[in-house]
Backbone as CSV, one residue per row, in Angstrom:
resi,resn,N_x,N_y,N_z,CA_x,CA_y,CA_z,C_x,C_y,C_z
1,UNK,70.986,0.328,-123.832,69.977,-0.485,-124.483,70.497,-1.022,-125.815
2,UNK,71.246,-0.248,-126.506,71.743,-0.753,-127.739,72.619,-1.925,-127.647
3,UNK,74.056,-1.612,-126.615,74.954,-2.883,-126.477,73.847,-4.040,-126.234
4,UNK,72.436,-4.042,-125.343,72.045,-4.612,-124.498,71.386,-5.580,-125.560
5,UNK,70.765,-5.016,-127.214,70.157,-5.773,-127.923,71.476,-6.496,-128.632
6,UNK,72.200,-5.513,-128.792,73.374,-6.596,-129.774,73.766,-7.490,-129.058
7,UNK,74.479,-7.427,-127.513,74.547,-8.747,-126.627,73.057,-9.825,-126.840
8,UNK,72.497,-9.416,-127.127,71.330,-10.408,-127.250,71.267,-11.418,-128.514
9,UNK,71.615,-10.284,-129.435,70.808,-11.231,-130.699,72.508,-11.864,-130.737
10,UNK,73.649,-11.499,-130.095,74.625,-12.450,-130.234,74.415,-13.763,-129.628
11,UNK,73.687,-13.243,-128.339,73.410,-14.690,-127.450,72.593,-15.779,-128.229
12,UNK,71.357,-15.127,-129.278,70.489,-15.770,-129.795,71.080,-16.265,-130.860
13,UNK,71.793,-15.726,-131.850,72.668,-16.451,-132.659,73.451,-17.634,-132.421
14,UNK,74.336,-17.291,-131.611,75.191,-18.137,-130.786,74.394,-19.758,-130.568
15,UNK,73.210,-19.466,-129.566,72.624,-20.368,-129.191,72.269,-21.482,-130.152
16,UNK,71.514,-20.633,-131.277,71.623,-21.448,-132.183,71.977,-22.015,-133.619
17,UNK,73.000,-21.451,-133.201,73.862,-22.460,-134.841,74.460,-23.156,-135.029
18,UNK,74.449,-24.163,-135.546,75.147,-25.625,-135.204,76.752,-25.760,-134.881
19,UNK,77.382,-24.565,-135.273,78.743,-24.335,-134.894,79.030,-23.204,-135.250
20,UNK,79.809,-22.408,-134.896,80.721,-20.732,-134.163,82.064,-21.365,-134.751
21,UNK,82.250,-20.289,-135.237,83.682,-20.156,-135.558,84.606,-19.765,-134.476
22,UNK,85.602,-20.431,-134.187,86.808,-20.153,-133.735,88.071,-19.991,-133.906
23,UNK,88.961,-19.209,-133.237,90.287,-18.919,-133.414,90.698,-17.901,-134.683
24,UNK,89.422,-17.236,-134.791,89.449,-16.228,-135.975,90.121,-14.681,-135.249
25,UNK,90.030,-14.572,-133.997,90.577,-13.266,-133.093,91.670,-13.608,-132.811
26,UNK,92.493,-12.142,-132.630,94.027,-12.679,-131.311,93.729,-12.500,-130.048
27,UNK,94.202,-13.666,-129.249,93.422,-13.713,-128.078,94.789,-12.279,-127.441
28,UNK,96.112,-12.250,-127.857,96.648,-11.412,-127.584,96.729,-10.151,-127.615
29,UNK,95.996,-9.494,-128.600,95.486,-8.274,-129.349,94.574,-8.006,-127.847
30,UNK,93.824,-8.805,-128.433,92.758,-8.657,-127.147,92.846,-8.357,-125.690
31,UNK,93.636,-8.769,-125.420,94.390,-9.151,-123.500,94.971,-7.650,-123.946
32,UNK,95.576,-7.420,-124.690,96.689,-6.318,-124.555,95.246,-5.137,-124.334
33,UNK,94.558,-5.162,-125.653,93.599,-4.322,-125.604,92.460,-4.100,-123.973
34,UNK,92.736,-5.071,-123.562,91.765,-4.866,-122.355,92.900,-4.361,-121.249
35,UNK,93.322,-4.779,-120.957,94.879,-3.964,-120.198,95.289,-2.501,-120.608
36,UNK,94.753,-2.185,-121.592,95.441,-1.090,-122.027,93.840,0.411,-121.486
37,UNK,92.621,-0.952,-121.794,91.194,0.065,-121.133,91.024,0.410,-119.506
38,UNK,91.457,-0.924,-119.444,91.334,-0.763,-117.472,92.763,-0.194,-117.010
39,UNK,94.181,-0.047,-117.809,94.569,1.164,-117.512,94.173,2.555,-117.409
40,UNK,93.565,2.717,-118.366,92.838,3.920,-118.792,91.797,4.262,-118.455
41,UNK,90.768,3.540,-117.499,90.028,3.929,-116.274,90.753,4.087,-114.947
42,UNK,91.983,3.746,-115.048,92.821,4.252,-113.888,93.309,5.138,-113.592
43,UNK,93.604,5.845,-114.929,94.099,7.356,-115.473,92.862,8.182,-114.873
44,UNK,91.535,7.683,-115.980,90.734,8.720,-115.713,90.221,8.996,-114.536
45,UNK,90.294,7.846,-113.184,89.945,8.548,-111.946,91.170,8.997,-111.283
46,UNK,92.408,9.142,-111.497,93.775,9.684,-111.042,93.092,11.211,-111.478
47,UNK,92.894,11.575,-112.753,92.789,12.468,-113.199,91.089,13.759,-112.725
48,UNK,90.300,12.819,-112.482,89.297,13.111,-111.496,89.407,13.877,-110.066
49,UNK,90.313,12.868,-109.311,90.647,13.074,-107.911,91.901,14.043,-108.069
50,UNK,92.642,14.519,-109.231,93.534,15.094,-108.895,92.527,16.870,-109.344
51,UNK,92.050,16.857,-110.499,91.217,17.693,-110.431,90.046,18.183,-109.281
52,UNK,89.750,17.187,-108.923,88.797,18.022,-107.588,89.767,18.268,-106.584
53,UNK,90.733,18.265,-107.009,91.771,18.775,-105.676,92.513,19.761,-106.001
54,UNK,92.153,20.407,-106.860,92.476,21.436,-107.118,94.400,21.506,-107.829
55,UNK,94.234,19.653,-108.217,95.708,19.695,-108.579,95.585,19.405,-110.700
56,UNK,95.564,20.762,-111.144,95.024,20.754,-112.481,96.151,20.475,-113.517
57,UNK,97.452,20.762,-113.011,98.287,20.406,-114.373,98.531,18.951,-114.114
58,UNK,98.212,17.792,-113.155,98.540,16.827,-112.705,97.204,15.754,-113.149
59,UNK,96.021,16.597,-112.877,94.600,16.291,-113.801,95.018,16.628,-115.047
60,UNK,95.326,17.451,-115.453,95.189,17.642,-116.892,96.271,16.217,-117.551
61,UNK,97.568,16.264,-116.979,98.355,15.393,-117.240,97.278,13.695,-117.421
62,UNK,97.160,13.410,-116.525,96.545,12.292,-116.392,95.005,11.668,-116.954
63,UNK,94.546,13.102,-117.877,93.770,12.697,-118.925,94.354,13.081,-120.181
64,UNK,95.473,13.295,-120.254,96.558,12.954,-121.871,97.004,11.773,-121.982
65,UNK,96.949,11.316,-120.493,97.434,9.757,-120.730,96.541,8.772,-121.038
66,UNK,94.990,9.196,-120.552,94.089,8.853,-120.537,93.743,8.805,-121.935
67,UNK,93.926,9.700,-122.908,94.040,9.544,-124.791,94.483,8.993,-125.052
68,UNK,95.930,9.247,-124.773,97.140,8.373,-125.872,96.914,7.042,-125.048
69,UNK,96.367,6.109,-124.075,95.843,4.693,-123.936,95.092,4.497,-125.102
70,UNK,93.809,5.397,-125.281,92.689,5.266,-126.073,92.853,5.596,-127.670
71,UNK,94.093,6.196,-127.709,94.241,5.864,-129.146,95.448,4.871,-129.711
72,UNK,95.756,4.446,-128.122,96.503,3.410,-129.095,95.839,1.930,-128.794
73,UNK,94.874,1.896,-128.017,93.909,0.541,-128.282,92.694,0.810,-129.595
74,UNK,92.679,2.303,-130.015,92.688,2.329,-131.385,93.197,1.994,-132.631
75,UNK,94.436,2.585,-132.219,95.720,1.561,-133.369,95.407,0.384,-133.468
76,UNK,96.071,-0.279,-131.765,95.623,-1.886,-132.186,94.211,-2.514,-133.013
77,UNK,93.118,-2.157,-132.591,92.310,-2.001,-132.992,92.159,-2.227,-134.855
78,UNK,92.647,-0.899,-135.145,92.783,-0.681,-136.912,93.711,-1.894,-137.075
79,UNK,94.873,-2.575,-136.467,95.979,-3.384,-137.174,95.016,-4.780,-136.910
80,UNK,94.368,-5.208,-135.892,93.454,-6.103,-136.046,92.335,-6.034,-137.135
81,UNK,91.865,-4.878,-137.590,90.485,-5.331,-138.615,91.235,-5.304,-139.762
82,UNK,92.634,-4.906,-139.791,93.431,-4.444,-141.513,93.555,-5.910,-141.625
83,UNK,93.902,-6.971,-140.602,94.429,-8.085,-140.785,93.021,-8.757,-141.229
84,UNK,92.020,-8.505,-140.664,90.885,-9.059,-141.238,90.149,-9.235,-142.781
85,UNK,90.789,-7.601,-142.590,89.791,-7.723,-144.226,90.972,-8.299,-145.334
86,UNK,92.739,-7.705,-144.831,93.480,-8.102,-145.810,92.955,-9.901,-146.459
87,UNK,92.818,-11.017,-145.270,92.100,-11.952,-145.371,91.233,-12.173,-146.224
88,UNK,89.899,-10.693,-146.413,89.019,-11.450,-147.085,87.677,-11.529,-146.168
89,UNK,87.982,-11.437,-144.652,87.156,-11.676,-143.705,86.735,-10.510,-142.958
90,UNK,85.654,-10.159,-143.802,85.145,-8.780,-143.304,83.536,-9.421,-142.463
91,UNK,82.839,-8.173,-142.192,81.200,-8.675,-141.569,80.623,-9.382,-142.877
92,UNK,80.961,-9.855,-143.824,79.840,-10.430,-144.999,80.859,-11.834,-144.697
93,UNK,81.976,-12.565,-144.172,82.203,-13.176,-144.037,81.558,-14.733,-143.325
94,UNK,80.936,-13.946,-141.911,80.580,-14.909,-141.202,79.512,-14.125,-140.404
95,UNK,78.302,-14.848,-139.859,77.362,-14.165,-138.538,78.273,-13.263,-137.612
96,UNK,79.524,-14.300,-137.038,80.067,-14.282,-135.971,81.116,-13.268,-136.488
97,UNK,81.812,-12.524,-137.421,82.423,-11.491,-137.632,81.542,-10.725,-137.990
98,UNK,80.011,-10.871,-138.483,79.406,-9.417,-138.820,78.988,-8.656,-136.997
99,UNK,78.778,-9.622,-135.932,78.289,-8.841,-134.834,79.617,-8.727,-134.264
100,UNK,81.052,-9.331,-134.433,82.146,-8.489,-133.750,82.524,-7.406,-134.179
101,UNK,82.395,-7.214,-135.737,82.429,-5.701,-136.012,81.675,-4.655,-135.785
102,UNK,80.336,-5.449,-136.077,79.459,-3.859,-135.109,79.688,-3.723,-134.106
103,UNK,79.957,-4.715,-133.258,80.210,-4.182,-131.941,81.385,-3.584,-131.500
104,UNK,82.405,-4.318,-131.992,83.802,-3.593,-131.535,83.703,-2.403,-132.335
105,UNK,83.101,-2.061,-133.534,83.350,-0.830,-134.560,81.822,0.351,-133.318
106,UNK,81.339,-0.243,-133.254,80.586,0.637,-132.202,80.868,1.172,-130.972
107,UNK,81.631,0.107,-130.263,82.467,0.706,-129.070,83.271,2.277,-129.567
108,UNK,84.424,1.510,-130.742,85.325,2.287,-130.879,84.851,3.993,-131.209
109,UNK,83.112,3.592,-131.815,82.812,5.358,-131.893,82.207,5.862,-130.702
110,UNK,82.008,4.969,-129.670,82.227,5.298,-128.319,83.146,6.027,-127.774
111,UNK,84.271,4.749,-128.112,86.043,5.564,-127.444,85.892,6.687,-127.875
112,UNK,86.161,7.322,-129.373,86.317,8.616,-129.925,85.649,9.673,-129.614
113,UNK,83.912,9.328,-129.106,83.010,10.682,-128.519,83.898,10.909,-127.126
114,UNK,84.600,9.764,-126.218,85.004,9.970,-124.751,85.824,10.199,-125.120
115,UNK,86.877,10.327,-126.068,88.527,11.487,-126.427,87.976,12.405,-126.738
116,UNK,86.604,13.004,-127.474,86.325,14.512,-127.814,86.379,15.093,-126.266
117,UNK,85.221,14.060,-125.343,84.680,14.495,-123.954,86.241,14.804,-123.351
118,UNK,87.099,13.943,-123.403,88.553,14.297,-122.713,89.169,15.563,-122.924
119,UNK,89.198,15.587,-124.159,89.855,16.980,-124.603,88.890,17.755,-124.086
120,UNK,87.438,18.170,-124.078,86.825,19.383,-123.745,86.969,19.480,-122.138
121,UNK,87.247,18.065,-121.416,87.757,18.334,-119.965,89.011,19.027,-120.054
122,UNK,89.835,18.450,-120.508,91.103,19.517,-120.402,91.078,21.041,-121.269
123,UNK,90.371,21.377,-121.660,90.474,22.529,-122.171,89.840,23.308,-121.126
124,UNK,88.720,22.335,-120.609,87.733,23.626,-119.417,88.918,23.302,-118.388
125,UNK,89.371,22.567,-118.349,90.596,22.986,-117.018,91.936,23.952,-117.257
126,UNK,91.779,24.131,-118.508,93.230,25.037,-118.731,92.218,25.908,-118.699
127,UNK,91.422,26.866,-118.466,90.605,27.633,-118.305,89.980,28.060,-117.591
128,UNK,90.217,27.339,-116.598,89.935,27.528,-115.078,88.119,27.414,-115.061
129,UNK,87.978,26.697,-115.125,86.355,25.903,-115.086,86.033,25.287,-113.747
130,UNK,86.888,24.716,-113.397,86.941,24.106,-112.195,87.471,24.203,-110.921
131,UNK,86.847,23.759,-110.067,87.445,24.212,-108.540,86.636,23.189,-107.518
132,UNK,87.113,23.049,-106.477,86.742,22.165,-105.534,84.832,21.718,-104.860
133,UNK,84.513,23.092,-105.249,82.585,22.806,-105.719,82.272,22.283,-107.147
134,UNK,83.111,22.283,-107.932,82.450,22.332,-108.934,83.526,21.476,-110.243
135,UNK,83.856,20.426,-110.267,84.198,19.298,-111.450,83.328,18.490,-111.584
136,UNK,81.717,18.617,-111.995,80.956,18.001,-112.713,80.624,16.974,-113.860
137,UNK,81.602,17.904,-114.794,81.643,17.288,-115.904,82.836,16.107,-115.823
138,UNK,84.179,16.664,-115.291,84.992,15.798,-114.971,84.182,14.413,-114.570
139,UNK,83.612,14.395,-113.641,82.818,13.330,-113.180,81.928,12.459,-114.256
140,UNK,81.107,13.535,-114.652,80.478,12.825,-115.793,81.066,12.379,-117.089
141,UNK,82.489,12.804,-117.489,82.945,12.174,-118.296,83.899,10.907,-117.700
142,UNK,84.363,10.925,-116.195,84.804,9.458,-116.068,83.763,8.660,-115.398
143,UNK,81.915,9.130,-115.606,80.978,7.884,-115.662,81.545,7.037,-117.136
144,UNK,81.180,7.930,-118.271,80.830,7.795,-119.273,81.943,6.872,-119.652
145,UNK,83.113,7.490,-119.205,84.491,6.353,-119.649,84.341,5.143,-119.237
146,UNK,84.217,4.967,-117.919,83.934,3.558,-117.262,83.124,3.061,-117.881
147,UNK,82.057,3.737,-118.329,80.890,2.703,-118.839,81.782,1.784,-120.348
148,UNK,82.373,2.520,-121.197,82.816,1.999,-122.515,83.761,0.997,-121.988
149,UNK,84.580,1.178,-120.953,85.623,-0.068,-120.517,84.738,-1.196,-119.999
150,UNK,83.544,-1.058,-119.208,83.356,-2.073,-118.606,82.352,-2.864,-120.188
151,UNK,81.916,-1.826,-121.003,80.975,-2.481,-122.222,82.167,-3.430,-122.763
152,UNK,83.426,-2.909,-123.384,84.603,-3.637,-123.834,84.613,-4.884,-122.762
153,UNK,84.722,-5.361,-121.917,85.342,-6.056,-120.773,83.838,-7.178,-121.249
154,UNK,82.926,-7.479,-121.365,81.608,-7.713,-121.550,81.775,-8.412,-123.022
């Protein structure tokens, strides 16, 4: 519901102001950054299916990879807004940079709750939490992941 109002009042903004700024993003930053999420929903169901199969250092593996994606479309991330503000062009800049920062700065405390959720999957798997009845949470943390890639992708 939250992305659902900020997609909105962007749409409503958008709609009407006599002109939007452009060419203020890297469209490359970006591409890289989305390549680097829908990798990293690829991880996290490798890492799913290898866990309900009872294959845990191979799950566990494949949600470390599943981090280090997510913190380095973090990095990128930080080297895109450093370039922003070095500019001058922070959210008091423009409409259209104050709702890309809440939003991308909102995702990103998204990403970071789904790296806590990652790590507490791999810890309940070095711990033997799981077994072929029972990777629940596994599951529910690669809903939760998908959901932030497909919000990013949006």
């Amino acid at each position: 519901m939250l992305f659902g109002a900020l997609f909105s009042t962007y749409i409503i903004l958008r709609v009407g102001a006599p002109e939007w700024p452009h060419g203020e993003l890297s469209v490359l930053l970006g591409t890289i950054n989305t390549v680097i999420l829908i990798s990293s929903s690829v991880t996290m169901v490798l890492s799913w299916a290898n866990l309900k199969m009872n294959n845990f250092a191979k799950g566990r593996l494949f949600l470390l990879v599943t981090i280090v994606l997510s913190a380095i479309f973090l990095v990128n991330k930080y080297f895109e807004y450093a370039a922003h503000f070095a500019t001058g062009e922070g959210p008091w800049h423009s409409t259209f940079l104050a709702i890309y920062f809440t939003m991308t700065g909102l995702h990103a405390l998204h990403m970071i709750i789904g790296i806590g959720l990652m790590l507490v999957i791999t810890w309940m798997s070095m711990k033997g939490k799981f077994d072929e009845h029972y990777y629940t949470p596994v599951e529910m943390a690669g809903l939760y992941w998908h959901f932030v890639d497909i919000v990013w992708i949006f």
